[in-house]
């Protein structure tokens, strides 16, 4: 798994690539926790480069979302069978705002619309 961190004013985009599984999920959890410690206004977790998302990865997403409540708005970018499908099948997309593209997520966070 490779993770790239991009900063846009008070929004952080975490672009994740590769596989998010039981081995790599703890690293993703550390990265998201470190970002939340800095209390940005928003965190976009972009999973468009992910080819496998396990239940451990889904748990990281939920934990990150819940940890950000009240300080940092957390959203996810996911599209396709590797990321959006597991989120829909497990109901995670009903807990965390999910967008099909990074631009859509940033528009929502900055202007409240897509």
Short mmCIF file of N, CA, C and O in Angstrom, two decimals:
data_model
loop_
_atom_site.label_atom_id
_atom_site.label_comp_id
_atom_site.label_asym_id
_atom_site.label_seq_id
_atom_site.Cartn_x
_atom_site.Cartn_y
_atom_site.Cartn_z
N UNK A 1 0.85 -1.18 0.00
CA UNK A 1 0.00 0.00 0.00
C UNK A 1 0.89 1.24 0.00
O UNK A 1 1.86 1.31 0.74
N UNK A 2 0.52 2.19 -0.83
CA UNK A 2 1.19 3.48 -0.86
C UNK A 2 0.15 4.55 -0.52
O UNK A 2 -0.99 4.47 -0.96
N UNK A 3 0.59 5.54 0.25
CA UNK A 3 -0.32 6.61 0.67
C UNK A 3 0.36 7.95 0.41
O UNK A 3 1.52 8.15 0.78
N UNK A 4 -0.38 8.84 -0.26
CA UNK A 4 0.13 10.18 -0.55
C UNK A 4 -0.77 11.19 0.13
O UNK A 4 -1.99 11.08 0.09
N UNK A 5 -0.14 12.16 0.77
CA UNK A 5 -0.89 13.18 1.51
C UNK A 5 -0.78 14.51 0.78
O UNK A 5 0.31 14.98 0.49
N UNK A 6 -1.94 15.09 0.46
CA UNK A 6 -2.01 16.37 -0.23
C UNK A 6 -2.76 17.36 0.65
O UNK A 6 -3.75 16.99 1.28
N UNK A 7 -2.32 18.61 0.65
CA UNK A 7 -2.97 19.63 1.48
C UNK A 7 -3.54 20.72 0.59
O UNK A 7 -2.85 21.26 -0.27
N UNK A 8 -4.81 21.02 0.82
CA UNK A 8 -5.51 22.10 0.13
C UNK A 8 -6.13 22.98 1.19
O UNK A 8 -7.20 22.65 1.73
N UNK A 9 -5.44 24.06 1.55
CA UNK A 9 -5.88 24.97 2.59
C UNK A 9 -6.10 24.18 3.87
O UNK A 9 -5.14 23.66 4.42
N UNK A 10 -7.32 24.04 4.35
CA UNK A 10 -7.57 23.31 5.60
C UNK A 10 -8.16 21.92 5.36
O UNK A 10 -8.76 21.33 6.24
N UNK A 11 -7.97 21.41 4.15
CA UNK A 11 -8.42 20.08 3.80
C UNK A 11 -7.22 19.22 3.46
O UNK A 11 -6.32 19.65 2.75
N UNK A 12 -7.22 18.00 3.98
CA UNK A 12 -6.16 17.04 3.66
C UNK A 12 -6.78 15.93 2.82
O UNK A 12 -7.85 15.42 3.13
N UNK A 13 -6.09 15.60 1.72
CA UNK A 13 -6.49 14.48 0.89
C UNK A 13 -5.46 13.37 1.08
O UNK A 13 -4.26 13.60 0.91
N UNK A 14 -5.94 12.21 1.47
CA UNK A 14 -5.08 11.05 1.62
C UNK A 14 -5.40 10.11 0.46
O UNK A 14 -6.47 9.50 0.41
N UNK A 15 -4.50 10.04 -0.51
CA UNK A 15 -4.70 9.20 -1.70
C UNK A 15 -4.05 7.85 -1.43
O UNK A 15 -2.83 7.77 -1.24
N UNK A 16 -4.87 6.82 -1.40
CA UNK A 16 -4.40 5.47 -1.05
C UNK A 16 -4.35 4.62 -2.32
O UNK A 16 -5.28 4.64 -3.13
N UNK A 17 -3.26 3.85 -2.46
CA UNK A 17 -3.07 2.99 -3.63
C UNK A 17 -2.65 1.60 -3.18
O UNK A 17 -1.92 1.46 -2.20
N UNK A 18 -3.11 0.59 -3.89
CA UNK A 18 -2.72 -0.78 -3.59
C UNK A 18 -3.81 -1.53 -2.86
O UNK A 18 -4.99 -1.40 -3.18
N UNK A 19 -3.41 -2.32 -1.87
CA UNK A 19 -4.35 -3.14 -1.11
C UNK A 19 -4.44 -2.66 0.33
O UNK A 19 -3.42 -2.40 0.96
N UNK A 20 -5.66 -2.57 0.83
CA UNK A 20 -5.88 -2.23 2.23
C UNK A 20 -6.45 -3.49 2.88
O UNK A 20 -7.62 -3.81 2.73
N UNK A 21 -5.57 -4.22 3.56
CA UNK A 21 -5.95 -5.49 4.16
C UNK A 21 -5.49 -5.53 5.61
O UNK A 21 -5.08 -4.51 6.17
N UNK A 22 -5.53 -6.70 6.21
CA UNK A 22 -5.18 -6.84 7.62
C UNK A 22 -3.73 -6.46 7.90
O UNK A 22 -3.40 -6.00 8.99
N UNK A 23 -2.88 -6.57 6.90
CA UNK A 23 -1.47 -6.21 7.07
C UNK A 23 -1.25 -4.71 6.94
O UNK A 23 -0.50 -4.10 7.71
N UNK A 24 -1.92 -4.07 5.98
CA UNK A 24 -1.67 -2.65 5.70
C UNK A 24 -2.63 -1.71 6.43
O UNK A 24 -2.33 -0.52 6.56
N UNK A 25 -3.77 -2.20 6.89
CA UNK A 25 -4.76 -1.35 7.57
C UNK A 25 -4.19 -0.61 8.78
O UNK A 25 -4.50 0.57 8.98
N UNK A 26 -3.35 -1.26 9.61
CA UNK A 26 -2.79 -0.52 10.75
C UNK A 26 -1.97 0.71 10.34
O UNK A 26 -2.01 1.74 11.01
N UNK A 27 -1.27 0.61 9.22
CA UNK A 27 -0.51 1.77 8.73
C UNK A 27 -1.46 2.88 8.30
O UNK A 27 -1.23 4.06 8.61
N UNK A 28 -2.54 2.52 7.63
CA UNK A 28 -3.54 3.52 7.24
C UNK A 28 -4.16 4.15 8.48
O UNK A 28 -4.37 5.36 8.52
N UNK A 29 -4.42 3.36 9.50
CA UNK A 29 -4.98 3.89 10.75
C UNK A 29 -4.03 4.88 11.41
O UNK A 29 -4.45 5.93 11.90
N UNK A 30 -2.74 4.57 11.40
CA UNK A 30 -1.75 5.50 11.97
C UNK A 30 -1.72 6.80 11.18
O UNK A 30 -1.64 7.90 11.75
N UNK A 31 -1.77 6.70 9.85
CA UNK A 31 -1.73 7.90 9.01
C UNK A 31 -2.96 8.78 9.24
O UNK A 31 -2.84 9.99 9.36
N UNK A 32 -4.14 8.16 9.30
CA UNK A 32 -5.35 8.96 9.51
C UNK A 32 -5.37 9.56 10.91
O UNK A 32 -5.78 10.71 11.08
N UNK A 33 -4.91 8.81 11.90
CA UNK A 33 -4.87 9.34 13.27
C UNK A 33 -3.93 10.53 13.37
O UNK A 33 -4.23 11.54 14.03
N UNK A 34 -2.78 10.45 12.71
CA UNK A 34 -1.82 11.56 12.72
C UNK A 34 -2.43 12.80 12.07
O UNK A 34 -2.21 13.93 12.54
N UNK A 35 -3.20 12.61 11.01
CA UNK A 35 -3.85 13.75 10.36
C UNK A 35 -4.90 14.34 11.28
O UNK A 35 -4.98 15.56 11.46
N UNK A 36 -5.74 13.49 11.88
CA UNK A 36 -6.79 13.99 12.77
C UNK A 36 -6.21 14.71 13.99
O UNK A 36 -6.83 15.64 14.50
N UNK A 37 -5.03 14.30 14.44
CA UNK A 37 -4.37 14.99 15.57
C UNK A 37 -4.10 16.45 15.25
O UNK A 37 -4.05 17.29 16.15
N UNK A 38 -3.93 16.77 13.97
CA UNK A 38 -3.68 18.16 13.55
C UNK A 38 -4.98 18.94 13.34
O UNK A 38 -4.95 20.13 13.06
N UNK A 39 -6.13 18.24 13.46
CA UNK A 39 -7.47 18.84 13.38
C UNK A 39 -7.71 19.70 12.14
O UNK A 39 -8.13 20.85 12.25
N UNK A 40 -7.50 19.14 10.94
CA UNK A 40 -7.87 19.90 9.75
C UNK A 40 -9.39 20.03 9.69
O UNK A 40 -10.11 19.28 10.36
N UNK A 41 -9.86 20.96 8.90
CA UNK A 41 -11.32 21.09 8.74
C UNK A 41 -11.91 19.84 8.12
O UNK A 41 -12.99 19.40 8.49
N UNK A 42 -11.20 19.27 7.13
CA UNK A 42 -11.73 18.13 6.39
C UNK A 42 -10.61 17.15 6.03
O UNK A 42 -9.46 17.54 5.84
N UNK A 43 -11.02 15.88 5.92
CA UNK A 43 -10.12 14.82 5.46
C UNK A 43 -10.85 14.03 4.38
O UNK A 43 -11.95 13.50 4.61
N UNK A 44 -10.24 13.96 3.20
CA UNK A 44 -10.76 13.16 2.10
C UNK A 44 -9.87 11.93 1.98
O UNK A 44 -8.67 12.06 1.74
N UNK A 45 -10.45 10.76 2.16
CA UNK A 45 -9.71 9.51 1.97
C UNK A 45 -10.07 9.01 0.58
O UNK A 45 -11.18 8.53 0.35
N UNK A 46 -9.13 9.14 -0.34
CA UNK A 46 -9.36 8.81 -1.74
C UNK A 46 -8.88 7.38 -2.00
O UNK A 46 -7.69 7.11 -2.00
N UNK A 47 -9.84 6.49 -2.24
CA UNK A 47 -9.54 5.08 -2.46
C UNK A 47 -9.57 4.68 -3.93
O UNK A 47 -9.58 3.49 -4.24
N UNK A 48 -9.55 5.64 -4.84
CA UNK A 48 -9.66 5.29 -6.26
C UNK A 48 -8.48 4.46 -6.75
O UNK A 48 -8.60 3.76 -7.76
N UNK A 49 -7.36 4.49 -6.06
CA UNK A 49 -6.20 3.68 -6.45
C UNK A 49 -6.11 2.35 -5.72
O UNK A 49 -5.10 1.65 -5.83
N UNK A 50 -7.16 1.99 -4.99
CA UNK A 50 -7.14 0.75 -4.20
C UNK A 50 -7.72 -0.40 -5.02
O UNK A 50 -8.79 -0.27 -5.61
N UNK A 51 -7.00 -1.53 -5.03
CA UNK A 51 -7.47 -2.72 -5.75
C UNK A 51 -8.09 -3.77 -4.83
O UNK A 51 -8.66 -4.75 -5.31
N UNK A 52 -7.97 -3.60 -3.52
CA UNK A 52 -8.58 -4.54 -2.58
C UNK A 52 -8.82 -3.80 -1.26
O UNK A 52 -7.92 -3.15 -0.73
N UNK A 53 -10.05 -3.90 -0.74
CA UNK A 53 -10.42 -3.25 0.51
C UNK A 53 -11.06 -4.30 1.41
O UNK A 53 -12.17 -4.78 1.15
N UNK A 54 -10.34 -4.70 2.45
CA UNK A 54 -10.83 -5.74 3.35
C UNK A 54 -11.68 -5.15 4.47
O UNK A 54 -11.80 -3.93 4.61
N UNK A 55 -12.22 -6.03 5.30
CA UNK A 55 -13.00 -5.57 6.45
C UNK A 55 -12.13 -4.77 7.42
O UNK A 55 -12.61 -3.84 8.07
N UNK A 56 -10.84 -5.08 7.48
CA UNK A 56 -9.93 -4.30 8.33
C UNK A 56 -9.82 -2.87 7.81
O UNK A 56 -9.77 -1.91 8.59
N UNK A 57 -9.82 -2.71 6.49
CA UNK A 57 -9.79 -1.38 5.89
C UNK A 57 -11.08 -0.63 6.14
O UNK A 57 -11.07 0.57 6.43
N UNK A 58 -12.21 -1.33 6.03
CA UNK A 58 -13.50 -0.70 6.32
C UNK A 58 -13.56 -0.23 7.77
O UNK A 58 -14.08 0.84 8.06
N UNK A 59 -13.01 -1.02 8.66
CA UNK A 59 -12.98 -0.65 10.08
C UNK A 59 -12.16 0.63 10.30
O UNK A 59 -12.56 1.50 11.07
N UNK A 60 -11.05 0.76 9.59
CA UNK A 60 -10.24 1.98 9.68
C UNK A 60 -11.05 3.18 9.23
O UNK A 60 -11.02 4.24 9.87
N UNK A 61 -11.79 3.03 8.15
CA UNK A 61 -12.61 4.14 7.64
C UNK A 61 -13.66 4.56 8.67
O UNK A 61 -13.83 5.75 8.94
N UNK A 62 -14.34 3.60 9.26
CA UNK A 62 -15.36 3.91 10.28
C UNK A 62 -14.73 4.56 11.49
O UNK A 62 -15.23 5.56 12.01
N UNK A 63 -13.63 4.00 11.98
CA UNK A 63 -12.94 4.57 13.15
C UNK A 63 -12.48 5.99 12.88
O UNK A 63 -12.60 6.86 13.74
N UNK A 64 -11.95 6.23 11.69
CA UNK A 64 -11.49 7.57 11.33
C UNK A 64 -12.65 8.54 11.29
O UNK A 64 -12.56 9.65 11.82
N UNK A 65 -13.74 8.12 10.67
CA UNK A 65 -14.93 8.98 10.61
C UNK A 65 -15.42 9.33 12.02
O UNK A 65 -15.67 10.49 12.32
N UNK A 66 -15.53 8.33 12.87
CA UNK A 66 -16.02 8.56 14.23
C UNK A 66 -15.05 9.42 15.04
O UNK A 66 -15.48 10.27 15.83
N UNK A 67 -13.76 9.23 14.85
CA UNK A 67 -12.76 10.04 15.55
C UNK A 67 -12.80 11.50 15.13
O UNK A 67 -12.46 12.38 15.90
N UNK A 68 -13.18 11.74 13.90
CA UNK A 68 -13.23 13.10 13.39
C UNK A 68 -14.48 13.87 13.77
O UNK A 68 -14.51 15.10 13.64
N UNK A 69 -15.51 13.18 14.24
CA UNK A 69 -16.77 13.86 14.57
C UNK A 69 -16.53 15.02 15.51
O UNK A 69 -15.85 14.88 16.52
N UNK A 70 -17.07 16.17 15.16
CA UNK A 70 -16.94 17.36 15.99
C UNK A 70 -15.75 18.24 15.67
O UNK A 70 -15.72 19.40 16.06
N UNK A 71 -14.75 17.69 14.97
CA UNK A 71 -13.57 18.50 14.65
C UNK A 71 -13.22 18.48 13.16
O UNK A 71 -12.91 19.50 12.57
N UNK A 72 -13.25 17.29 12.56
CA UNK A 72 -12.83 17.13 11.17
C UNK A 72 -13.90 16.36 10.40
O UNK A 72 -14.30 15.27 10.81
N UNK A 73 -14.35 16.94 9.30
CA UNK A 73 -15.31 16.23 8.45
C UNK A 73 -14.53 15.23 7.60
O UNK A 73 -13.60 15.60 6.89
N UNK A 74 -14.93 13.98 7.70
CA UNK A 74 -14.25 12.90 6.97
C UNK A 74 -15.18 12.36 5.89
O UNK A 74 -16.34 12.02 6.18
N UNK A 75 -14.68 12.31 4.67
CA UNK A 75 -15.42 11.73 3.55
C UNK A 75 -14.50 10.78 2.80
O UNK A 75 -13.28 10.84 2.95
N UNK A 76 -15.11 9.90 2.00
CA UNK A 76 -14.35 8.91 1.25
C UNK A 76 -14.68 9.05 -0.23
O UNK A 76 -15.82 9.33 -0.60
N UNK A 77 -13.66 8.86 -1.06
CA UNK A 77 -13.85 8.77 -2.50
C UNK A 77 -13.66 7.31 -2.87
O UNK A 77 -12.60 6.73 -2.61
N UNK A 78 -14.71 6.71 -3.44
CA UNK A 78 -14.65 5.30 -3.81
C UNK A 78 -15.57 5.06 -5.00
O UNK A 78 -16.69 5.56 -5.02
N UNK A 79 -15.06 4.30 -5.94
CA UNK A 79 -15.88 3.96 -7.10
C UNK A 79 -15.43 2.59 -7.61
O UNK A 79 -14.24 2.30 -7.66
N UNK A 80 -16.38 1.78 -7.95
CA UNK A 80 -16.07 0.49 -8.56
C UNK A 80 -16.14 -0.68 -7.60
O UNK A 80 -16.44 -0.55 -6.42
N UNK A 81 -15.84 -1.86 -8.14
CA UNK A 81 -16.03 -3.09 -7.39
C UNK A 81 -15.04 -3.31 -6.24
O UNK A 81 -15.34 -4.04 -5.31
N UNK A 82 -13.89 -2.66 -6.28
CA UNK A 82 -12.89 -2.89 -5.24
C UNK A 82 -13.13 -2.07 -3.99
O UNK A 82 -12.69 -2.46 -2.91
N UNK A 83 -13.79 -0.94 -4.13
CA UNK A 83 -13.96 -0.06 -2.97
C UNK A 83 -15.42 0.29 -2.69
O UNK A 83 -15.90 0.08 -1.59
N UNK A 84 -16.12 0.81 -3.68
CA UNK A 84 -17.50 1.22 -3.45
C UNK A 84 -18.40 0.01 -3.14
O UNK A 84 -19.27 0.09 -2.28
N UNK A 85 -18.18 -1.08 -3.84
CA UNK A 85 -19.04 -2.25 -3.64
C UNK A 85 -18.96 -2.79 -2.22
O UNK A 85 -20.01 -3.01 -1.59
N UNK A 86 -17.77 -3.03 -1.64
CA UNK A 86 -17.75 -3.51 -0.25
C UNK A 86 -18.36 -2.50 0.73
O UNK A 86 -18.97 -2.89 1.72
N UNK A 87 -18.21 -1.21 0.43
CA UNK A 87 -18.80 -0.20 1.31
C UNK A 87 -20.32 -0.26 1.25
O UNK A 87 -20.99 -0.11 2.28
N UNK A 88 -20.87 -0.50 0.06
CA UNK A 88 -22.33 -0.61 -0.08
C UNK A 88 -22.85 -1.89 0.54
O UNK A 88 -23.87 -1.89 1.24
N UNK A 89 -22.17 -3.00 0.29
CA UNK A 89 -22.62 -4.30 0.80
C UNK A 89 -22.63 -4.36 2.33
O UNK A 89 -23.47 -5.03 2.92
N UNK A 90 -21.71 -3.65 2.96
CA UNK A 90 -21.62 -3.67 4.42
C UNK A 90 -22.37 -2.52 5.08
O UNK A 90 -22.47 -2.47 6.30
N UNK A 91 -22.86 -1.57 4.28
CA UNK A 91 -23.59 -0.44 4.83
C UNK A 91 -22.72 0.71 5.30
O UNK A 91 -23.21 1.68 5.86
N UNK A 92 -21.42 0.61 5.07
CA UNK A 92 -20.51 1.68 5.48
C UNK A 92 -20.86 2.99 4.79
O UNK A 92 -20.75 4.07 5.37
N UNK A 93 -21.35 2.89 3.55
CA UNK A 93 -21.71 4.12 2.81
C UNK A 93 -22.91 4.83 3.41
O UNK A 93 -23.17 5.98 3.08
N UNK A 94 -23.62 4.20 4.31
CA UNK A 94 -24.73 4.87 5.00
C UNK A 94 -24.25 5.60 6.25
O UNK A 94 -24.98 6.38 6.85
N UNK A 95 -23.01 5.34 6.65
CA UNK A 95 -22.41 5.98 7.83
C UNK A 95 -21.49 7.12 7.40
O UNK A 95 -21.52 8.20 7.97
N UNK A 96 -20.67 6.85 6.40
CA UNK A 96 -19.65 7.80 5.93
C UNK A 96 -20.07 8.35 4.57
O UNK A 96 -20.44 7.58 3.69
N UNK A 97 -19.99 9.67 4.38
CA UNK A 97 -20.28 10.21 3.05
C UNK A 97 -19.27 9.68 2.02
O UNK A 97 -18.06 9.75 2.23
N UNK A 98 -19.79 9.11 0.94
CA UNK A 98 -18.95 8.53 -0.11
C UNK A 98 -19.24 9.23 -1.44
O UNK A 98 -20.40 9.42 -1.79
N UNK A 99 -18.18 9.58 -2.14
CA UNK A 99 -18.29 10.27 -3.42
C UNK A 99 -17.54 9.49 -4.49
O UNK A 99 -16.60 8.76 -4.18
N UNK A 100 -17.96 9.65 -5.75
CA UNK A 100 -17.32 8.90 -6.83
C UNK A 100 -16.05 9.57 -7.35
O UNK A 100 -15.27 8.94 -8.05
N UNK A 101 -15.82 10.82 -6.98
CA UNK A 101 -14.62 11.51 -7.43
C UNK A 101 -14.13 12.52 -6.40
O UNK A 101 -14.90 13.00 -5.58
N UNK A 102 -12.85 12.80 -6.48
CA UNK A 102 -12.24 13.75 -5.53
C UNK A 102 -12.84 15.14 -5.68
O UNK A 102 -13.08 15.83 -4.70
N UNK A 103 -13.08 15.58 -6.93
CA UNK A 103 -13.65 16.92 -7.15
C UNK A 103 -15.03 17.03 -6.49
O UNK A 103 -15.34 18.05 -5.88
N UNK A 104 -15.83 15.99 -6.63
CA UNK A 104 -17.16 15.99 -6.03
C UNK A 104 -17.06 16.10 -4.50
O UNK A 104 -17.80 16.85 -3.86
N UNK A 105 -16.14 15.37 -3.92
CA UNK A 105 -15.95 15.41 -2.46
C UNK A 105 -15.50 16.80 -2.01
O UNK A 105 -16.02 17.34 -1.02
N UNK A 106 -14.57 17.40 -2.73
CA UNK A 106 -14.08 18.73 -2.36
C UNK A 106 -15.16 19.79 -2.53
O UNK A 106 -15.27 20.71 -1.71
N UNK A 107 -15.97 19.68 -3.57
CA UNK A 107 -17.09 20.61 -3.73
C UNK A 107 -18.06 20.51 -2.56
O UNK A 107 -18.53 21.51 -2.03
N UNK A 108 -18.36 19.29 -2.17
CA UNK A 108 -19.26 19.07 -1.03
C UNK A 108 -18.70 19.69 0.25
O UNK A 108 -19.39 20.38 0.98
N UNK A 109 -17.42 19.45 0.51
CA UNK A 109 -16.80 19.94 1.73
C UNK A 109 -16.69 21.47 1.75
O UNK A 109 -16.83 22.08 2.79
N UNK A 110 -16.42 22.06 0.61
CA UNK A 110 -16.20 23.49 0.56
C UNK A 110 -17.46 24.31 0.32
O UNK A 110 -17.54 25.46 0.73
N UNK A 111 -18.44 23.72 -0.36
CA UNK A 111 -19.63 24.47 -0.71
C UNK A 111 -20.94 23.79 -0.30
O UNK A 111 -22.00 24.32 -0.56
N UNK A 112 -20.84 22.60 0.27
CA UNK A 112 -22.03 21.91 0.74
C UNK A 112 -22.88 21.32 -0.35
O UNK A 112 -24.04 21.00 -0.15
N UNK A 113 -22.30 21.17 -1.53
CA UNK A 113 -23.07 20.59 -2.62
C UNK A 113 -22.12 19.83 -3.56
O UNK A 113 -20.92 20.01 -3.51
N UNK A 114 -22.72 19.01 -4.41
CA UNK A 114 -21.91 18.25 -5.38
C UNK A 114 -22.32 18.63 -6.78
O UNK A 114 -23.32 19.24 -7.01
#
